[in-house]
Amino acid sequence: MMKTVCLSGFTPFGGEKINPSYEAIKILESDQYHLLKLCIPTTFENSIESITHILKHHKVDLVLMVGQAGGRQGISLERFAVNLDDNELADNDGVIKHESIIEIDGPTAYQTDLDLKPIMLDLMQNGYPTKVSNTAGTYVCNHLMYGVYHYIHKHHLDTKALFVHVPYAHEQVKDKSDTFSMSVEEISNALLVIIDAIFK
Ligand code: PCA
């Protein structure tokens, strides 16, 4: 049976014109997987629901959530989501959250069940610099990751989930000196390597 993969990226935020997370998903094609692609607004409100709505109506084997982490020097595989929104940067609704709990009845953190090391090794073998990250931050990406893990846990779903942060795309760093970037094509290929590694 063909696996169903829900792929989510975000809209641009923080003054950027593009978000490489969604640009990479847009061009990702595969005849091996059934892909459900989502572009999620970079807002605290309703971001989680964009994915839980899909999980309610489809049997999804993997949710691969992707976000931009400008300044990071490669792909980051996120290990933890914490039950906290806390950021100086407003979301795209203009909302700033300070020390705000995401799920009142949720644990302090969720940890991915996936073994991240083999995924990292496959990415490195394909030439993509990769790290396992122990924090997805406390902005909208962590918010989405936490909410989706909470939903999967609460509903005992047999759905794998991973959050991946990707660096800036080349076109975003033209006015930034000494900032790491990858092409959208490379990021897209790296996402496919991740999906293959998870189902290996
Ligand atoms: N990155 C932000 C939110 C949207 C995105 O692509 C983050 O890391 O929280």
PDB file of C-alpha atoms and ligand atoms in Angstrom:
ATOM      1  CA  MET A   1       0.000   0.000   0.000  1.00  0.00           C
ATOM      2  CA  MET A   2       1.249   3.449  -0.890  1.00  0.00           C
ATOM      3  CA  LYS A   3       2.077   5.518   2.193  1.00  0.00           C
ATOM      4  CA  THR A   4       0.275   8.800   2.728  1.00  0.00           C
ATOM      5  CA  VAL A   5       2.514  11.677   3.787  1.00  0.00           C
ATOM      6  CA  CYS A   6       1.146  15.019   4.948  1.00  0.00           C
ATOM      7  CA  LEU A   7       3.744  17.714   4.240  1.00  0.00           C
ATOM      8  CA  SER A   8       3.358  21.135   5.791  1.00  0.00           C
ATOM      9  CA  GLY A   9       5.285  24.354   5.240  1.00  0.00           C
ATOM     10  CA  PHE A  10       4.649  27.915   6.405  1.00  0.00           C
ATOM     11  CA  THR A  11       3.868  31.282   4.826  1.00  0.00           C
ATOM     12  CA  PRO A  12       6.680  33.901   4.872  1.00  0.00           C
ATOM     13  CA  PHE A  13       7.140  35.768   8.154  1.00  0.00           C
ATOM     14  CA  GLY A  14       9.458  38.309   9.781  1.00  0.00           C
ATOM     15  CA  GLY A  15       9.700  40.457   6.641  1.00  0.00           C
ATOM     16  CA  GLU A  16      10.842  37.665   4.289  1.00  0.00           C
ATOM     17  CA  LYS A  17       9.332  37.372   0.803  1.00  0.00           C
ATOM     18  CA  ILE A  18       9.345  33.590   0.715  1.00  0.00           C
ATOM     19  CA  ASN A  19       9.415  30.740   3.191  1.00  0.00           C
ATOM     20  CA  PRO A  20      11.749  27.981   1.950  1.00  0.00           C
ATOM     21  CA  SER A  21       9.742  25.390   3.895  1.00  0.00           C
ATOM     22  CA  TYR A  22       6.743  25.758   1.621  1.00  0.00           C
ATOM     23  CA  GLU A  23       8.760  26.508  -1.545  1.00  0.00           C
ATOM     24  CA  ALA A  24      10.520  23.153  -1.091  1.00  0.00           C
ATOM     25  CA  ILE A  25       7.259  21.288  -0.538  1.00  0.00           C
ATOM     26  CA  LYS A  26       5.621  22.910  -3.555  1.00  0.00           C
ATOM     27  CA  ILE A  27       8.176  21.401  -5.951  1.00  0.00           C
ATOM     28  CA  LEU A  28       8.448  18.025  -4.200  1.00  0.00           C
ATOM     29  CA  GLU A  29       7.098  15.224  -6.355  1.00  0.00           C
ATOM     30  CA  SER A  30       7.003  11.480  -5.832  1.00  0.00           C
ATOM     31  CA  ASP A  31       5.261   8.532  -7.447  1.00  0.00           C
ATOM     32  CA  GLN A  32       6.135   6.447  -4.387  1.00  0.00           C
ATOM     33  CA  TYR A  33       4.053   8.330  -1.829  1.00  0.00           C
ATOM     34  CA  HIS A  34       0.620   9.892  -1.723  1.00  0.00           C
ATOM     35  CA  LEU A  35       1.422  13.491  -0.765  1.00  0.00           C
ATOM     36  CA  LEU A  36      -0.951  15.907   0.979  1.00  0.00           C
ATOM     37  CA  LYS A  37       0.634  19.370   0.889  1.00  0.00           C
ATOM     38  CA  LEU A  38      -0.308  22.214   3.213  1.00  0.00           C
ATOM     39  CA  CYS A  39       0.786  25.828   3.428  1.00  0.00           C
ATOM     40  CA  ILE A  40       0.125  26.896   7.020  1.00  0.00           C
ATOM     41  CA  PRO A  41      -0.177  30.559   8.009  1.00  0.00           C
ATOM     42  CA  THR A  42       2.565  31.621  10.433  1.00  0.00           C
ATOM     43  CA  THR A  43       0.047  32.314  13.183  1.00  0.00           C
ATOM     44  CA  PHE A  44      -0.502  30.750  16.589  1.00  0.00           C
ATOM     45  CA  GLU A  45      -4.238  30.622  15.991  1.00  0.00           C
ATOM     46  CA  ASN A  46      -5.455  27.821  13.731  1.00  0.00           C
ATOM     47  CA  SER A  47      -2.018  26.512  12.722  1.00  0.00           C
ATOM     48  CA  ILE A  48      -2.464  23.255  14.664  1.00  0.00           C
ATOM     49  CA  GLU A  49      -6.009  22.821  13.338  1.00  0.00           C
ATOM     50  CA  SER A  50      -4.771  22.914   9.718  1.00  0.00           C
ATOM     51  CA  ILE A  51      -3.082  19.570  10.368  1.00  0.00           C
ATOM     52  CA  THR A  52      -5.487  17.989  12.871  1.00  0.00           C
ATOM     53  CA  HIS A  53      -8.286  18.587  10.342  1.00  0.00           C
ATOM     54  CA  ILE A  54      -6.359  16.406   7.858  1.00  0.00           C
ATOM     55  CA  LEU A  55      -5.683  13.747  10.513  1.00  0.00           C
ATOM     56  CA  LYS A  56      -9.407  13.585  11.262  1.00  0.00           C
ATOM     57  CA  HIS A  57     -10.333  12.910   7.655  1.00  0.00           C
ATOM     58  CA  HIS A  58      -7.431  10.898   6.211  1.00  0.00           C
ATOM     59  CA  LYS A  59      -5.357   7.916   7.249  1.00  0.00           C
ATOM     60  CA  VAL A  60      -1.926   9.538   7.332  1.00  0.00           C
ATOM     61  CA  ASP A  61       1.236   7.456   7.775  1.00  0.00           C
ATOM     62  CA  LEU A  62       3.593  10.391   8.311  1.00  0.00           C
ATOM     63  CA  VAL A  63       3.198  14.078   9.099  1.00  0.00           C
ATOM     64  CA  LEU A  64       6.352  15.904   8.057  1.00  0.00           C
ATOM     65  CA  MET A  65       6.164  19.478   9.323  1.00  0.00           C
ATOM     66  CA  VAL A  66       8.737  21.888   7.922  1.00  0.00           C
ATOM     67  CA  GLY A  67       9.652  25.421   8.991  1.00  0.00           C
ATOM     68  CA  GLN A  68      12.327  27.998   8.293  1.00  0.00           C
ATOM     69  CA  ALA A  69      15.095  28.491  10.844  1.00  0.00           C
ATOM     70  CA  GLY A  70      17.154  31.231   9.205  1.00  0.00           C
ATOM     71  CA  GLY A  71      20.723  31.275  10.450  1.00  0.00           C
ATOM     72  CA  ARG A  72      20.960  27.562  11.124  1.00  0.00           C
ATOM     73  CA  GLN A  73      23.710  25.900   9.113  1.00  0.00           C
ATOM     74  CA  GLY A  74      21.831  22.980   7.613  1.00  0.00           C
ATOM     75  CA  ILE A  75      18.824  20.773   8.192  1.00  0.00           C
ATOM     76  CA  SER A  76      17.655  20.373  11.826  1.00  0.00           C
ATOM     77  CA  LEU A  77      15.718  17.311  12.914  1.00  0.00           C
ATOM     78  CA  GLU A  78      13.711  18.407  15.952  1.00  0.00           C
ATOM     79  CA  ARG A  79      13.672  16.071  18.946  1.00  0.00           C
ATOM     80  CA  PHE A  80      11.460  18.004  21.417  1.00  0.00           C
ATOM     81  CA  ALA A  81       8.387  20.204  21.404  1.00  0.00           C
ATOM     82  CA  VAL A  82       7.724  22.166  24.602  1.00  0.00           C
ATOM     83  CA  ASN A  83       4.389  23.283  26.048  1.00  0.00           C
ATOM     84  CA  LEU A  84       5.225  26.977  25.778  1.00  0.00           C
ATOM     85  CA  ASP A  85       4.691  29.941  23.477  1.00  0.00           C
ATOM     86  CA  ASP A  86       7.142  32.726  24.306  1.00  0.00           C
ATOM     87  CA  ASN A  87       8.489  35.082  21.676  1.00  0.00           C
ATOM     88  CA  GLU A  88       9.280  38.716  20.995  1.00  0.00           C
ATOM     89  CA  LEU A  89       8.493  38.384  17.276  1.00  0.00           C
ATOM     90  CA  ALA A  90       4.819  38.891  16.438  1.00  0.00           C
ATOM     91  CA  ASP A  91       3.155  36.209  14.328  1.00  0.00           C
ATOM     92  CA  ASN A  92       1.434  37.119  11.027  1.00  0.00           C
ATOM     93  CA  ASP A  93      -1.724  38.112  12.957  1.00  0.00           C
ATOM     94  CA  GLY A  94       0.376  40.564  15.008  1.00  0.00           C
ATOM     95  CA  VAL A  95       0.118  38.322  18.086  1.00  0.00           C
ATOM     96  CA  ILE A  96       3.001  38.158  20.574  1.00  0.00           C
ATOM     97  CA  LYS A  97       2.915  35.395  23.208  1.00  0.00           C
ATOM     98  CA  HIS A  98       4.694  35.566  26.531  1.00  0.00           C
ATOM     99  CA  GLU A  99       4.997  32.524  28.787  1.00  0.00           C
ATOM    100  CA  SER A 100       1.781  31.086  27.432  1.00  0.00           C
ATOM    101  CA  ILE A 101       0.929  27.373  27.845  1.00  0.00           C
ATOM    102  CA  ILE A 102      -0.164  25.649  24.609  1.00  0.00           C
ATOM    103  CA  GLU A 103      -2.221  22.784  26.083  1.00  0.00           C
ATOM    104  CA  ILE A 104      -3.399  23.180  29.658  1.00  0.00           C
ATOM    105  CA  ASP A 105      -3.704  19.380  30.113  1.00  0.00           C
ATOM    106  CA  GLY A 106      -0.546  18.535  28.171  1.00  0.00           C
ATOM    107  CA  PRO A 107       2.890  17.396  29.388  1.00  0.00           C
ATOM    108  CA  THR A 108       5.811  19.840  29.577  1.00  0.00           C
ATOM    109  CA  ALA A 109       7.299  18.346  26.420  1.00  0.00           C
ATOM    110  CA  TYR A 110       6.883  15.675  23.771  1.00  0.00           C
ATOM    111  CA  GLN A 111       9.841  13.784  22.360  1.00  0.00           C
ATOM    112  CA  THR A 112       9.769  12.218  18.911  1.00  0.00           C
ATOM    113  CA  ASP A 113       9.499   8.406  18.793  1.00  0.00           C
ATOM    114  CA  LEU A 114      11.584   8.351  15.637  1.00  0.00           C
ATOM    115  CA  ASP A 115      15.235   7.369  15.714  1.00  0.00           C
ATOM    116  CA  LEU A 116      16.803  10.564  14.366  1.00  0.00           C
ATOM    117  CA  LYS A 117      20.411   9.368  13.961  1.00  0.00           C
ATOM    118  CA  PRO A 118      19.813   7.114  10.908  1.00  0.00           C
ATOM    119  CA  ILE A 119      17.816   9.886   9.238  1.00  0.00           C
ATOM    120  CA  MET A 120      20.682  12.310   9.904  1.00  0.00           C
ATOM    121  CA  LEU A 121      23.222   9.851   8.465  1.00  0.00           C
ATOM    122  CA  ASP A 122      21.190   9.385   5.265  1.00  0.00           C
ATOM    123  CA  LEU A 123      20.995  13.160   4.829  1.00  0.00           C
ATOM    124  CA  MET A 124      24.743  13.594   5.407  1.00  0.00           C
ATOM    125  CA  GLN A 125      25.504  10.777   2.941  1.00  0.00           C
ATOM    126  CA  ASN A 126      23.487  12.694   0.366  1.00  0.00           C
ATOM    127  CA  GLY A 127      25.571  15.801   1.053  1.00  0.00           C
ATOM    128  CA  TYR A 128      23.138  17.766   3.230  1.00  0.00           C
ATOM    129  CA  PRO A 129      24.604  19.178   6.466  1.00  0.00           C
ATOM    130  CA  THR A 130      22.293  18.001   9.260  1.00  0.00           C
ATOM    131  CA  LYS A 131      21.974  18.187  13.023  1.00  0.00           C
ATOM    132  CA  VAL A 132      19.653  16.744  15.587  1.00  0.00           C
ATOM    133  CA  SER A 133      18.204  19.768  17.385  1.00  0.00           C
ATOM    134  CA  ASN A 134      16.968  19.751  20.957  1.00  0.00           C
ATOM    135  CA  THR A 135      14.828  22.847  20.574  1.00  0.00           C
ATOM    136  CA  ALA A 136      12.350  23.951  17.936  1.00  0.00           C
ATOM    137  CA  GLY A 137      12.161  27.325  19.717  1.00  0.00           C
ATOM    138  CA  THR A 138       9.070  28.778  21.394  1.00  0.00           C
ATOM    139  CA  TYR A 139       7.473  30.440  18.362  1.00  0.00           C
ATOM    140  CA  VAL A 140       4.931  29.131  15.826  1.00  0.00           C
ATOM    141  CA  CYS A 141       6.961  26.081  14.692  1.00  0.00           C
ATOM    142  CA  ASN A 142       7.246  24.672  18.205  1.00  0.00           C
ATOM    143  CA  HIS A 143       3.564  25.539  18.724  1.00  0.00           C
ATOM    144  CA  LEU A 144       2.545  23.484  15.678  1.00  0.00           C
ATOM    145  CA  MET A 145       4.862  20.592  16.519  1.00  0.00           C
ATOM    146  CA  TYR A 146       3.586  20.452  20.121  1.00  0.00           C
ATOM    147  CA  GLY A 147      -0.054  20.624  19.074  1.00  0.00           C
ATOM    148  CA  VAL A 148       0.276  17.880  16.468  1.00  0.00           C
ATOM    149  CA  TYR A 149       2.185  15.548  18.828  1.00  0.00           C
ATOM    150  CA  HIS A 150      -0.468  16.212  21.493  1.00  0.00           C
ATOM    151  CA  TYR A 151      -3.284  15.350  19.081  1.00  0.00           C
ATOM    152  CA  ILE A 152      -1.592  12.144  17.874  1.00  0.00           C
ATOM    153  CA  HIS A 153      -0.922  11.089  21.475  1.00  0.00           C
ATOM    154  CA  LYS A 154      -4.417  11.930  22.710  1.00  0.00           C
ATOM    155  CA  HIS A 155      -6.123  10.066  19.882  1.00  0.00           C
ATOM    156  CA  HIS A 156      -3.674   7.115  19.897  1.00  0.00           C
ATOM    157  CA  LEU A 157      -3.045   7.547  16.191  1.00  0.00           C
ATOM    158  CA  ASP A 158      -0.691   5.252  14.352  1.00  0.00           C
ATOM    159  CA  THR A 159       0.830   8.258  12.570  1.00  0.00           C
ATOM    160  CA  LYS A 160       4.527   9.093  12.604  1.00  0.00           C
ATOM    161  CA  ALA A 161       5.412  12.771  12.966  1.00  0.00           C
ATOM    162  CA  LEU A 162       8.567  14.796  12.554  1.00  0.00           C
ATOM    163  CA  PHE A 163       9.376  18.492  12.574  1.00  0.00           C
ATOM    164  CA  VAL A 164      12.262  19.662  10.402  1.00  0.00           C
ATOM    165  CA  HIS A 165      13.764  23.151  10.378  1.00  0.00           C
ATOM    166  CA  VAL A 166      15.398  24.226   7.130  1.00  0.00           C
ATOM    167  CA  PRO A 167      17.871  27.078   6.566  1.00  0.00           C
ATOM    168  CA  TYR A 168      17.350  30.148   4.395  1.00  0.00           C
ATOM    169  CA  ALA A 169      17.103  29.665   0.631  1.00  0.00           C
ATOM    170  CA  HIS A 170      19.822  31.310  -1.504  1.00  0.00           C
ATOM    171  CA  GLU A 171      17.513  34.128  -2.659  1.00  0.00           C
ATOM    172  CA  GLN A 172      16.926  35.173   0.973  1.00  0.00           C
ATOM    173  CA  VAL A 173      20.576  35.795   1.877  1.00  0.00           C
ATOM    174  CA  LYS A 174      21.583  38.184  -0.907  1.00  0.00           C
ATOM    175  CA  ASP A 175      21.323  41.097   1.572  1.00  0.00           C
ATOM    176  CA  LYS A 176      22.689  39.135   4.578  1.00  0.00           C
ATOM    177  CA  SER A 177      26.419  38.636   4.930  1.00  0.00           C
ATOM    178  CA  ASP A 178      27.942  35.311   6.022  1.00  0.00           C
ATOM    179  CA  THR A 179      24.614  33.545   6.307  1.00  0.00           C
ATOM    180  CA  PHE A 180      24.246  29.888   5.420  1.00  0.00           C
ATOM    181  CA  SER A 181      21.738  28.970   2.730  1.00  0.00           C
ATOM    182  CA  MET A 182      20.668  26.075   0.507  1.00  0.00           C
ATOM    183  CA  SER A 183      18.773  26.050  -2.772  1.00  0.00           C
ATOM    184  CA  VAL A 184      15.046  25.316  -2.651  1.00  0.00           C
ATOM    185  CA  GLU A 185      15.750  22.237  -4.837  1.00  0.00           C
ATOM    186  CA  GLU A 186      18.321  20.940  -2.347  1.00  0.00           C
ATOM    187  CA  ILE A 187      15.918  21.454   0.540  1.00  0.00           C
ATOM    188  CA  SER A 188      13.194  19.661  -1.396  1.00  0.00           C
ATOM    189  CA  ASN A 189      15.484  16.712  -2.183  1.00  0.00           C
ATOM    190  CA  ALA A 190      16.545  16.574   1.457  1.00  0.00           C
ATOM    191  CA  LEU A 191      12.884  16.265   2.508  1.00  0.00           C
ATOM    192  CA  LEU A 192      12.497  13.284   0.198  1.00  0.00           C
ATOM    193  CA  VAL A 193      15.616  11.675   1.719  1.00  0.00           C
ATOM    194  CA  ILE A 194      13.984  12.125   5.153  1.00  0.00           C
ATOM    195  CA  ILE A 195      10.728  10.473   4.045  1.00  0.00           C
ATOM    196  CA  ASP A 196      12.635   7.551   2.480  1.00  0.00           C
ATOM    197  CA  ALA A 197      14.743   7.152   5.650  1.00  0.00           C
ATOM    198  CA  ILE A 198      11.640   7.020   7.849  1.00  0.00           C
ATOM    199  CA  PHE A 199      10.009   4.265   5.775  1.00  0.00           C
ATOM    200  CA  LYS A 200      13.220   2.302   5.150  1.00  0.00           C
TER     201      LYS A 200
HETATM  202  N1  PCA B   1       9.547  29.253  11.147  1.00  0.00           N
HETATM  203  C1  PCA B   1       9.069  29.835  12.383  1.00  0.00           C
HETATM  204  C2  PCA B   1       7.575  29.867  12.230  1.00  0.00           C
HETATM  205  C3  PCA B   1       7.297  29.666  10.785  1.00  0.00           C
HETATM  206  C4  PCA B   1       8.556  29.190  10.216  1.00  0.00           C
HETATM  207  O1  PCA B   1       8.746  28.809   9.045  1.00  0.00           O
HETATM  208  C5  PCA B   1       9.575  29.107  13.627  1.00  0.00           C
HETATM  209  O2  PCA B   1      10.680  28.537  13.597  1.00  0.00           O
HETATM  210  O3  PCA B   1       8.894  29.124  14.649  1.00  0.00           O
END
